[in-house]
Coordinates of N, CA and C in Angstrom, one line a residue:
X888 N 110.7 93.1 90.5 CA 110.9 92.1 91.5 C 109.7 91.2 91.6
X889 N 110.0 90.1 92.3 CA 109.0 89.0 92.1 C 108.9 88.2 93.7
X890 N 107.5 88.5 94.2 CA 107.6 87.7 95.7 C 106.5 86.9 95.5
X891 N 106.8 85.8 96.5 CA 105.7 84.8 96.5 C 105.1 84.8 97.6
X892 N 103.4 84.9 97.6 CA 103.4 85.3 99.2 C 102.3 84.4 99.1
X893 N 101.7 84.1 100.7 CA 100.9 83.3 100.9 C 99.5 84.5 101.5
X894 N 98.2 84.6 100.4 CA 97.5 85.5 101.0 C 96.4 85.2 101.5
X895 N 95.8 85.3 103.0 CA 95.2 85.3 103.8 C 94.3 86.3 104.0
X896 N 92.7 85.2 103.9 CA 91.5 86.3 104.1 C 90.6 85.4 105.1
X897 N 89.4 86.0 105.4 CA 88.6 85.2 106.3 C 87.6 84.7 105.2
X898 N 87.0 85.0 104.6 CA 86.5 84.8 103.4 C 86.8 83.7 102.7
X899 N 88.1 83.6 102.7 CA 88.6 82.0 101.7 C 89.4 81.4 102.8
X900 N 90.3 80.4 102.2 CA 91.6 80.1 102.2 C 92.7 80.7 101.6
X901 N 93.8 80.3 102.4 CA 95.3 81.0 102.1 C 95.2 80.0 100.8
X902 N 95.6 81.0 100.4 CA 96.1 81.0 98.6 C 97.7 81.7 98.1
X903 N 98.5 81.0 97.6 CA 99.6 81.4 97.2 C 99.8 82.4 95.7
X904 N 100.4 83.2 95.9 CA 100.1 84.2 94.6 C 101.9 84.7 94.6
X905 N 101.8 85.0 93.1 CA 103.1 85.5 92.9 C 102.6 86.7 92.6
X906 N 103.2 87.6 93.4 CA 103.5 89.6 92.7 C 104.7 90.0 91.8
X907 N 104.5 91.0 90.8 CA 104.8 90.9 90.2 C 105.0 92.9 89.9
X908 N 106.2 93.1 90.2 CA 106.5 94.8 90.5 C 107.6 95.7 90.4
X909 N 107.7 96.6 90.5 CA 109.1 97.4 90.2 C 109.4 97.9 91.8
X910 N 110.5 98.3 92.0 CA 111.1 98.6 93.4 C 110.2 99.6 94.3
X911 N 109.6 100.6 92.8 CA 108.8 102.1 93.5 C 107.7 101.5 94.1
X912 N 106.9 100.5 93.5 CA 106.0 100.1 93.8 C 106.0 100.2 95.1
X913 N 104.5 100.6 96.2 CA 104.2 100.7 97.2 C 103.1 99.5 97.8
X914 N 103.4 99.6 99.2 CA 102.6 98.8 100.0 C 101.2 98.4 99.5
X915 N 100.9 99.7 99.6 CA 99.4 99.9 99.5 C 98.9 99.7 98.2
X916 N 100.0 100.1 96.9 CA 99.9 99.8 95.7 C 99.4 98.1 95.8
X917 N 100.2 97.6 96.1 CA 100.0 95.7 96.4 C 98.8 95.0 96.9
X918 N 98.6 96.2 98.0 CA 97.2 95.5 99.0 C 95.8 96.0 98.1
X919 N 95.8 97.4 96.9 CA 95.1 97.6 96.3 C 94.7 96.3 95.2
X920 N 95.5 96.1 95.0 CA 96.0 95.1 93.8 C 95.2 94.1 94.0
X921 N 95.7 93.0 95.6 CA 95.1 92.1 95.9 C 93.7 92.1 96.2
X922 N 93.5 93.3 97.0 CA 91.7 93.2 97.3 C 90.9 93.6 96.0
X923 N 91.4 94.0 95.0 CA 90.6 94.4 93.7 C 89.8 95.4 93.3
X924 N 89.5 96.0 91.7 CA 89.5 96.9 91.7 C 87.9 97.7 92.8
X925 N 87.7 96.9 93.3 CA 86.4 97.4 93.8 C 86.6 98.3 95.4
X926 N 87.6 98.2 96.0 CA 87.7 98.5 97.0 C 88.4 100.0 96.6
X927 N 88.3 101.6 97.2 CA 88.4 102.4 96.9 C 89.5 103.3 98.5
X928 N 89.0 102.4 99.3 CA 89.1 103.1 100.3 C 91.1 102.9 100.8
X929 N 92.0 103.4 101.6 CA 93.2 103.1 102.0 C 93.5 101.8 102.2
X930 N 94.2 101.4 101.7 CA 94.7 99.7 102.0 C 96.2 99.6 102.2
X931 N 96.5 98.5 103.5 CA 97.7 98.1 103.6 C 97.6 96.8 103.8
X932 N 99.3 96.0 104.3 CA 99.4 95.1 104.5 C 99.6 94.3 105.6
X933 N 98.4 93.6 106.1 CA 99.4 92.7 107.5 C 100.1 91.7 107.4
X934 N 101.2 91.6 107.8 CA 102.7 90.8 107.0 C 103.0 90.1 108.7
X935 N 103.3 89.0 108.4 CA 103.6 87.7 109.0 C 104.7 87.2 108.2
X936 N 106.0 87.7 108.8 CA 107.5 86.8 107.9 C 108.0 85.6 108.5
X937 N 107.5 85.4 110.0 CA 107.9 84.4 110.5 C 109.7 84.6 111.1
X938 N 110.2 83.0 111.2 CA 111.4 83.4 111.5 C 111.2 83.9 113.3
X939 N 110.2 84.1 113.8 CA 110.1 85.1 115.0 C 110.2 86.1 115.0
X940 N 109.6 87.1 113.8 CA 109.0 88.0 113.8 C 108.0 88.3 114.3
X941 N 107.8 89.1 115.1 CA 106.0 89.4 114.8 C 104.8 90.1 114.2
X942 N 104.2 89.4 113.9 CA 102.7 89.9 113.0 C 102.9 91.9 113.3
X943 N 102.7 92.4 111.7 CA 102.7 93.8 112.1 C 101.8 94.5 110.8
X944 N 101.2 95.4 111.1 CA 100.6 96.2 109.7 C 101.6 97.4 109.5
X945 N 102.1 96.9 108.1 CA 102.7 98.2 107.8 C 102.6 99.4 107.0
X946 N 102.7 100.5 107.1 CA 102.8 101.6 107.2 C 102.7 101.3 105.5
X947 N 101.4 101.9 104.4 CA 101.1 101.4 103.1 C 101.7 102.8 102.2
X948 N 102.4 103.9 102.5 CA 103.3 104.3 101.9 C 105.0 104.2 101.5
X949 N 105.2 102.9 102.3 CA 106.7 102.1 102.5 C 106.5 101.3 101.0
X950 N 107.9 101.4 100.1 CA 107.9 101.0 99.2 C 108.3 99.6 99.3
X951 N 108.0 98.4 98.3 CA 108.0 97.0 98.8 C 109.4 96.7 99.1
X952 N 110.5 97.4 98.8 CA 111.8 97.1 99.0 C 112.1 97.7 100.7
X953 N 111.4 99.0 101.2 CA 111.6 99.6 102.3 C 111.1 98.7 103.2
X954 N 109.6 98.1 102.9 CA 108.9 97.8 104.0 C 109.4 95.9 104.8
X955 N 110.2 95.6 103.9 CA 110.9 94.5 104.6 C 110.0 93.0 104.4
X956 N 108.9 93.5 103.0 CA 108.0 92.2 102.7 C 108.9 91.2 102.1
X957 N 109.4 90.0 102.1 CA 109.8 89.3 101.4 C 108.8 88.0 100.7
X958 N 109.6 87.0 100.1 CA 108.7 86.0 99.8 C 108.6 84.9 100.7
X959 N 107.5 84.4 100.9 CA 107.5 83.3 102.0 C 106.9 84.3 103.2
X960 N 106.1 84.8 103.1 CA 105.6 85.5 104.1 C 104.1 85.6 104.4
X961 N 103.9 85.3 105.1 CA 102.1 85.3 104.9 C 101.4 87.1 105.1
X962 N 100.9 87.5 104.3 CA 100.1 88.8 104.4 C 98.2 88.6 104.4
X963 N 98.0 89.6 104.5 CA 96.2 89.6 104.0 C 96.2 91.7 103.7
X964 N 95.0 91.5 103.3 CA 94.7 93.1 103.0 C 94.4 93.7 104.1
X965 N 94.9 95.3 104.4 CA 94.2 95.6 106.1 C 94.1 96.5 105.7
X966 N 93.4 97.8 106.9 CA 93.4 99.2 106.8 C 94.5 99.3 107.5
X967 N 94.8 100.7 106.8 CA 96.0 101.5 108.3 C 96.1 102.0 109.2
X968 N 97.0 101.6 110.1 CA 96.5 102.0 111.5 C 97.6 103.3 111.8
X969 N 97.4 104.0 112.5 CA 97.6 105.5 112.7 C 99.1 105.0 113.6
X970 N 100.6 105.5 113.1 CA 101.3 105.0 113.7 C 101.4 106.3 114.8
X971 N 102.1 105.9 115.9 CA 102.6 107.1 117.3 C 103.9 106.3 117.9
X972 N 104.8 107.2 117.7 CA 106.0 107.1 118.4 C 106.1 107.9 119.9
X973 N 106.5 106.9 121.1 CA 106.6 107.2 121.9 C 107.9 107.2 122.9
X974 N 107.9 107.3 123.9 CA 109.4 107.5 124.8 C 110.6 106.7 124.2
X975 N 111.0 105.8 124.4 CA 112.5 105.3 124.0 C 112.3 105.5 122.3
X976 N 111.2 105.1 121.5 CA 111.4 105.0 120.4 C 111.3 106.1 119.3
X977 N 111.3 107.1 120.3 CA 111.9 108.8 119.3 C 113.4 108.7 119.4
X978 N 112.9 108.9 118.0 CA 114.4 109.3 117.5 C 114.9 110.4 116.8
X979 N 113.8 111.2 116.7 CA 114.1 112.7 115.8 C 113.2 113.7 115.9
X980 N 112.6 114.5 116.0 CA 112.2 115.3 116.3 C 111.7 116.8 115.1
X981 N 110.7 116.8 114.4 CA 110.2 118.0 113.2 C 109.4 118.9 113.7
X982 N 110.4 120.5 114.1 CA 109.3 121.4 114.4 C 108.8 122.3 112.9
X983 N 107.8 122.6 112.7 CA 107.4 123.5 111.5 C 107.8 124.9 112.0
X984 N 108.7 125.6 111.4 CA 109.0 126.9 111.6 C 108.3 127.9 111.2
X985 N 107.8 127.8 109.9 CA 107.2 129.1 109.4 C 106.1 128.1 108.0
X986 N 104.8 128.2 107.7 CA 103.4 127.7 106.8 C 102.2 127.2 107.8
X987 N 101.4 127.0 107.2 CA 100.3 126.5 107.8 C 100.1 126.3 109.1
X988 N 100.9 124.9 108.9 CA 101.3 124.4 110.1 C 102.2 124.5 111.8
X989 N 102.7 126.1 111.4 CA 103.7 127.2 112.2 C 103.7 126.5 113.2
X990 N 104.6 125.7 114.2 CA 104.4 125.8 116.0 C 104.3 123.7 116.0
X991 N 103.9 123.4 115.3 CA 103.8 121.6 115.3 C 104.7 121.2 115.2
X992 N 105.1 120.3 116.1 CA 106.0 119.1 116.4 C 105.5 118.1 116.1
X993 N 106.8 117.0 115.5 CA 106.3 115.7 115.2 C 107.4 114.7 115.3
X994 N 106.7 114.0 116.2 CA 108.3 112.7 116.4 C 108.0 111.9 115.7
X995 N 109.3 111.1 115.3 CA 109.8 110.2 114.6 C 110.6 109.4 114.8
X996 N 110.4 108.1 114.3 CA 110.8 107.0 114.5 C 112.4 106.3 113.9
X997 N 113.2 105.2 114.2 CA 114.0 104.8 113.4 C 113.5 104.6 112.2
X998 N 114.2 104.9 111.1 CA 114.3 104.1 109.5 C 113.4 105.1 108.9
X999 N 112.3 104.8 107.9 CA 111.9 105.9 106.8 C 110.3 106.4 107.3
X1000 N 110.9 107.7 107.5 CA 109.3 108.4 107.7 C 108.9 109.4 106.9
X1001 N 107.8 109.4 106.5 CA 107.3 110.1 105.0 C 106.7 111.6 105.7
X1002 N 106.5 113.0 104.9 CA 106.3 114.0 104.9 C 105.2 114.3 103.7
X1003 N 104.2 114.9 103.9 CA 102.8 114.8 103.0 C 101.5 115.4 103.5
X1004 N 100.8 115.2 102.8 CA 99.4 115.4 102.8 C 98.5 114.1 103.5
X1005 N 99.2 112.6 102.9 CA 98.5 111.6 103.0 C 98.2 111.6 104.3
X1006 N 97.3 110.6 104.5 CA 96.6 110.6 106.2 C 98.0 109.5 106.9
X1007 N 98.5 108.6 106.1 CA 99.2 107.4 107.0 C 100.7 108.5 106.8
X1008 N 101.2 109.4 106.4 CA 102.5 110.3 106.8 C 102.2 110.1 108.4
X1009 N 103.6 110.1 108.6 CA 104.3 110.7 110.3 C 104.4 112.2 110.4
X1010 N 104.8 112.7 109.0 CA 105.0 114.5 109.2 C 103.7 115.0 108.0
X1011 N 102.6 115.4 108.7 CA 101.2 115.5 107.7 C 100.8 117.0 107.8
X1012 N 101.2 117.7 106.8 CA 101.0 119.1 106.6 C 99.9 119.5 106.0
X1013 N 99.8 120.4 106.6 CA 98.1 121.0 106.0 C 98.4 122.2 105.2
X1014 N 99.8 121.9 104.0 CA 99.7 122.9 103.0 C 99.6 122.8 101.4
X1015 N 98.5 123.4 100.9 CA 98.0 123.1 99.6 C 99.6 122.9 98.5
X1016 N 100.5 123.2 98.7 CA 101.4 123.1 98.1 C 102.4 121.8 97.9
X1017 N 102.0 121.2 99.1 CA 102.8 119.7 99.9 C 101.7 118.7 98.5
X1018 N 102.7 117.9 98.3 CA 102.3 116.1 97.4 C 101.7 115.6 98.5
X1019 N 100.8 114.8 98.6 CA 100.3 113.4 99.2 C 101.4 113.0 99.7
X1020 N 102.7 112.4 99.4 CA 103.7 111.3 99.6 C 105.1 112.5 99.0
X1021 N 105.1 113.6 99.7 CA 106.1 114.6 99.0 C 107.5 114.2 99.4
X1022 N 107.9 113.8 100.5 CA 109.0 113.9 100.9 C 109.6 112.4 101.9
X1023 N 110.9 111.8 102.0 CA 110.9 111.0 103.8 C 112.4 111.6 103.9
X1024 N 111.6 111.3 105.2 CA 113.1 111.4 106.5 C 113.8 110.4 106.7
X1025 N 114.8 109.7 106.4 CA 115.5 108.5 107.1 C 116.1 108.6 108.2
X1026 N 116.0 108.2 109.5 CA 116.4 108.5 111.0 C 117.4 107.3 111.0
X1027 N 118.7 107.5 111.0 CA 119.6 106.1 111.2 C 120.7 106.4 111.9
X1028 N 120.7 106.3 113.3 CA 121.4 106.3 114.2 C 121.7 108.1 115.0
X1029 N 122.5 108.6 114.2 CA 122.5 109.7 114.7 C 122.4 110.6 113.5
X1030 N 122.0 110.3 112.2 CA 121.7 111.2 111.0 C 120.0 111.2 110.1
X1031 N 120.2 112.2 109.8 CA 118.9 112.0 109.5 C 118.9 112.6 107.5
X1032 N 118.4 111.7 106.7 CA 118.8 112.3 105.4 C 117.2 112.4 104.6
X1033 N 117.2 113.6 104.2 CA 116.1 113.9 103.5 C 115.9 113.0 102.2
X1034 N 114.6 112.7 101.3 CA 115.0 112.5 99.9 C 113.5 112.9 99.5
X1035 N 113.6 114.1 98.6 CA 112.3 114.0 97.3 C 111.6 112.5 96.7
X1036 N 110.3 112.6 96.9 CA 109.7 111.8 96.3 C 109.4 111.9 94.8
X1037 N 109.6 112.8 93.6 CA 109.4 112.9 93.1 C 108.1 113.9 92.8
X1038 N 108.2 114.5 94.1 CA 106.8 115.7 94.1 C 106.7 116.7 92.8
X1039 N 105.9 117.4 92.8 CA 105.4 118.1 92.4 C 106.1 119.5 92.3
X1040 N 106.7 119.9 93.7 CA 107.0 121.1 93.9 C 108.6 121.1 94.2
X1041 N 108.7 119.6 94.5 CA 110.7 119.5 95.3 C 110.4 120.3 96.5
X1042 N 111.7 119.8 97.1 CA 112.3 120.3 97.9 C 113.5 121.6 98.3
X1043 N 113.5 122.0 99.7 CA 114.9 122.9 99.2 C 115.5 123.2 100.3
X1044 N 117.0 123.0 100.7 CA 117.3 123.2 101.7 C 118.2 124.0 101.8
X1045 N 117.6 124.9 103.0 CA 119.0 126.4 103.1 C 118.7 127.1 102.0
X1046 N 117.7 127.4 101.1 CA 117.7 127.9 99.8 C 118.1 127.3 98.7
X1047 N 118.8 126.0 98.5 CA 119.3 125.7 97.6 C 118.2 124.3 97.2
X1048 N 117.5 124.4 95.8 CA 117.0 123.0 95.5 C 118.2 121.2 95.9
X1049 N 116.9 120.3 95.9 CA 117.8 119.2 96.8 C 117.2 118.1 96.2
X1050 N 117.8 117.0 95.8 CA 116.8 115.7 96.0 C 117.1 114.7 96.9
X1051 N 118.5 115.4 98.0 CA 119.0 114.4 98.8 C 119.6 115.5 99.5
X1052 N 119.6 115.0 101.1 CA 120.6 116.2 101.9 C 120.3 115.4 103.2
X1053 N 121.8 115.1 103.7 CA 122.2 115.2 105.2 C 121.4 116.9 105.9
X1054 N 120.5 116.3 107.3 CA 120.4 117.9 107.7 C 120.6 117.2 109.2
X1055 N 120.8 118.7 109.2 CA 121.7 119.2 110.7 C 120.7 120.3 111.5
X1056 N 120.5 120.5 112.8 CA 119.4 121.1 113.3 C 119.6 122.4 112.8
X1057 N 121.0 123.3 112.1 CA 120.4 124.4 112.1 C 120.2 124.4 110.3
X1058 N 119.7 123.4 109.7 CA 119.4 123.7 108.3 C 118.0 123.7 108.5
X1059 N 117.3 124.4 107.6 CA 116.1 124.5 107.1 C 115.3 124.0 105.9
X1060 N 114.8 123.0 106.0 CA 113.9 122.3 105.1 C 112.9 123.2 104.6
X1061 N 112.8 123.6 103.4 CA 111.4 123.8 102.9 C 110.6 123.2 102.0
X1062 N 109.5 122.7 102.0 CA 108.6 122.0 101.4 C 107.1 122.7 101.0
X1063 N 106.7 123.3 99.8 CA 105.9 124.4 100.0 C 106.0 125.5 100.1
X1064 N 104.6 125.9 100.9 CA 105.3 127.3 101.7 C 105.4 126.8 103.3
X1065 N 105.8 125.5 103.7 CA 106.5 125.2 105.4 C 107.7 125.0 105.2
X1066 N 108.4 125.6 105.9 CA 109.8 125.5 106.5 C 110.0 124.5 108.0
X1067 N 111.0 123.5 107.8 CA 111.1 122.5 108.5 C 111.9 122.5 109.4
X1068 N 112.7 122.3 110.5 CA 113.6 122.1 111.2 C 113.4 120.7 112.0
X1069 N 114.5 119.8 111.5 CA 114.6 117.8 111.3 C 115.6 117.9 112.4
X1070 N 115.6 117.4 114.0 CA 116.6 117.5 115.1 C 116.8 115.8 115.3
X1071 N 118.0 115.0 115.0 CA 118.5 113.9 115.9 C 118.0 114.5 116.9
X1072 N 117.4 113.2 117.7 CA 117.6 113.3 119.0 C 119.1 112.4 120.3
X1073 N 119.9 112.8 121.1 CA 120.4 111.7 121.2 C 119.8 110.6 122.0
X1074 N 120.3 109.5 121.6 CA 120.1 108.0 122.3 C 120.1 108.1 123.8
X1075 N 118.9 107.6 124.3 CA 119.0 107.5 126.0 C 119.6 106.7 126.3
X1076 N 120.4 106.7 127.4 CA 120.4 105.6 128.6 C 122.1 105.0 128.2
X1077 N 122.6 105.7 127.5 CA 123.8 105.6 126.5 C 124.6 106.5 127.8
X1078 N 125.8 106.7 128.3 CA 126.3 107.9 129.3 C 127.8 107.5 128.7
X1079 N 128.2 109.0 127.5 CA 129.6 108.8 127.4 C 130.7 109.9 127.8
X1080 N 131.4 109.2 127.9 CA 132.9 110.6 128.8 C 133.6 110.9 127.9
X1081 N 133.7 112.1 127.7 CA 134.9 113.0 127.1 C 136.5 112.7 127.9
X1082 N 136.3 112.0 128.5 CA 137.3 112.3 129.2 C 138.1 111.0 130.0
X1083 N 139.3 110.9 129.6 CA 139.6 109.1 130.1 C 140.8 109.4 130.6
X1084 N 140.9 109.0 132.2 CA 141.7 109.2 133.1 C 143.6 108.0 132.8
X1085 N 142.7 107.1 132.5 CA 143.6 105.9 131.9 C 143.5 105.6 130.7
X1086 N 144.9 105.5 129.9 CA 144.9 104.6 128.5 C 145.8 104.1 128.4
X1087 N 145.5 102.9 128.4 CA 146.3 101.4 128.4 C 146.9 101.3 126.5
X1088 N 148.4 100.9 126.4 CA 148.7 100.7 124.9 C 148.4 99.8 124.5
X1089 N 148.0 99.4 123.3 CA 147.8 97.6 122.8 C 148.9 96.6 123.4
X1090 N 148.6 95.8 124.2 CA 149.7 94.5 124.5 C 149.7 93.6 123.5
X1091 N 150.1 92.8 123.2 CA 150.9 92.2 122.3 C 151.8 90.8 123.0
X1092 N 151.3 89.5 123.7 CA 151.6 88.6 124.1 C 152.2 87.7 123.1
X1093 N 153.4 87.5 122.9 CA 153.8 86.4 122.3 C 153.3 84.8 122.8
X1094 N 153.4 84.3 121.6 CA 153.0 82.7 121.9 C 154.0 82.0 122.7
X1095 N 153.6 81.2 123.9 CA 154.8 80.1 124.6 C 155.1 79.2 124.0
X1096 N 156.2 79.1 123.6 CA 157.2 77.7 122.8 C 157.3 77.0 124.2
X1097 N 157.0 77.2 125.1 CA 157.6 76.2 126.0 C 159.2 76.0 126.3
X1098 N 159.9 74.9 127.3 CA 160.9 75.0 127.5 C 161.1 75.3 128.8

């Protein structure tokens, strides 16, 4: 794929560059790219798409198709900033059942959250067996679907290997040696009834010809 972005430093002037990449390709792969081989340390992107968006740094393990960069968008190179999900904006909920990490919870956000070693993961395990970028959660409405990154070790759910799986609170993710349990949370402030006192049949008004 091919974006044309407008890149922004303090250092120069905006300068327009075309990128030039495959779908896998990552955030941080890009921001590496632009600031050059000299820079060693974590890099992401601050992205400005306009339209009335607003200015946001994104999360430099989101792949360029995930993270919602398009062309016409002004970026510059950033560090990452440590994301935290809080009240209305949890949406899922990861306790560690049994490795390292035994007893930790970790909330999560709408759309794709990564499971790893890396420092910018939402779910960051402290087990020698976990990839850097091993696993994400997709949180989309009231489902939550696992997918392998192409790790090292895979995944397994319920016992059975997986590179994709709908989970449900009582399945068990394992990754390593941790065992995961992935809970939807439901939607606040939502109040629905099982139960309807009245139900009206479709009406059906014919048109007036008049007369």
């Amino acid at each position: 794929m091919k974006l044309k972005l407008v890149v922004e430093s303090p250092e120069a002037a905006p300068r327009d560059v075309v990128v030039t990449c495959d779908a896998t390709a990552t955030v941080g792969d890009v921001a590496r790219r632009l600031a050059g081989a000299a820079r060693s340390t974590p890099l992401t992107l601050w992205v400005d798409a306009g339209e009335g968006a607003a200015p946001r740094v994104v999360n430099p393990l989101l792949s360029i198709h995930e993270s919602g960069v398009r062309s016409g968008a002004r970026v510059a190179v950033a560090e990452p900033v440590t994301e935290t999900v809080t009240g209305d904006d949890v949406r899922a909920r990861v306790t560690v059942v049994e490795g390292p990490d035994e007893g930790a919870v970790f909330l999560l956000g709408e759309g794709v959250n990564f499971i790893g070693r890396d420092p910018a993961v939402q779910v960051r395990l402290q087990d020698g067996l976990v990839s850097r970028r091993h696993a994400s959660v997709t949180v989309s409405g009231e489902s939550a679907v696992v997918d392998d990154l192409n790790s090292a070790n895979g995944i397994e759910v319920n016992g059975a290997r997986a590179e994709r799986a709908v989970l449900t609170p009582r399945d068990r993710l394992v990754i390593g040696d941790s065992k995961l349990r992935v809970e939807v949370l439901p939607s606040r402030g939502v109040a629905v009834s099982s139960v309807s006192s009245f139900s009206r049949s479709p009406r059906v008004v014919e048109p007036w010809l008049g007369g």
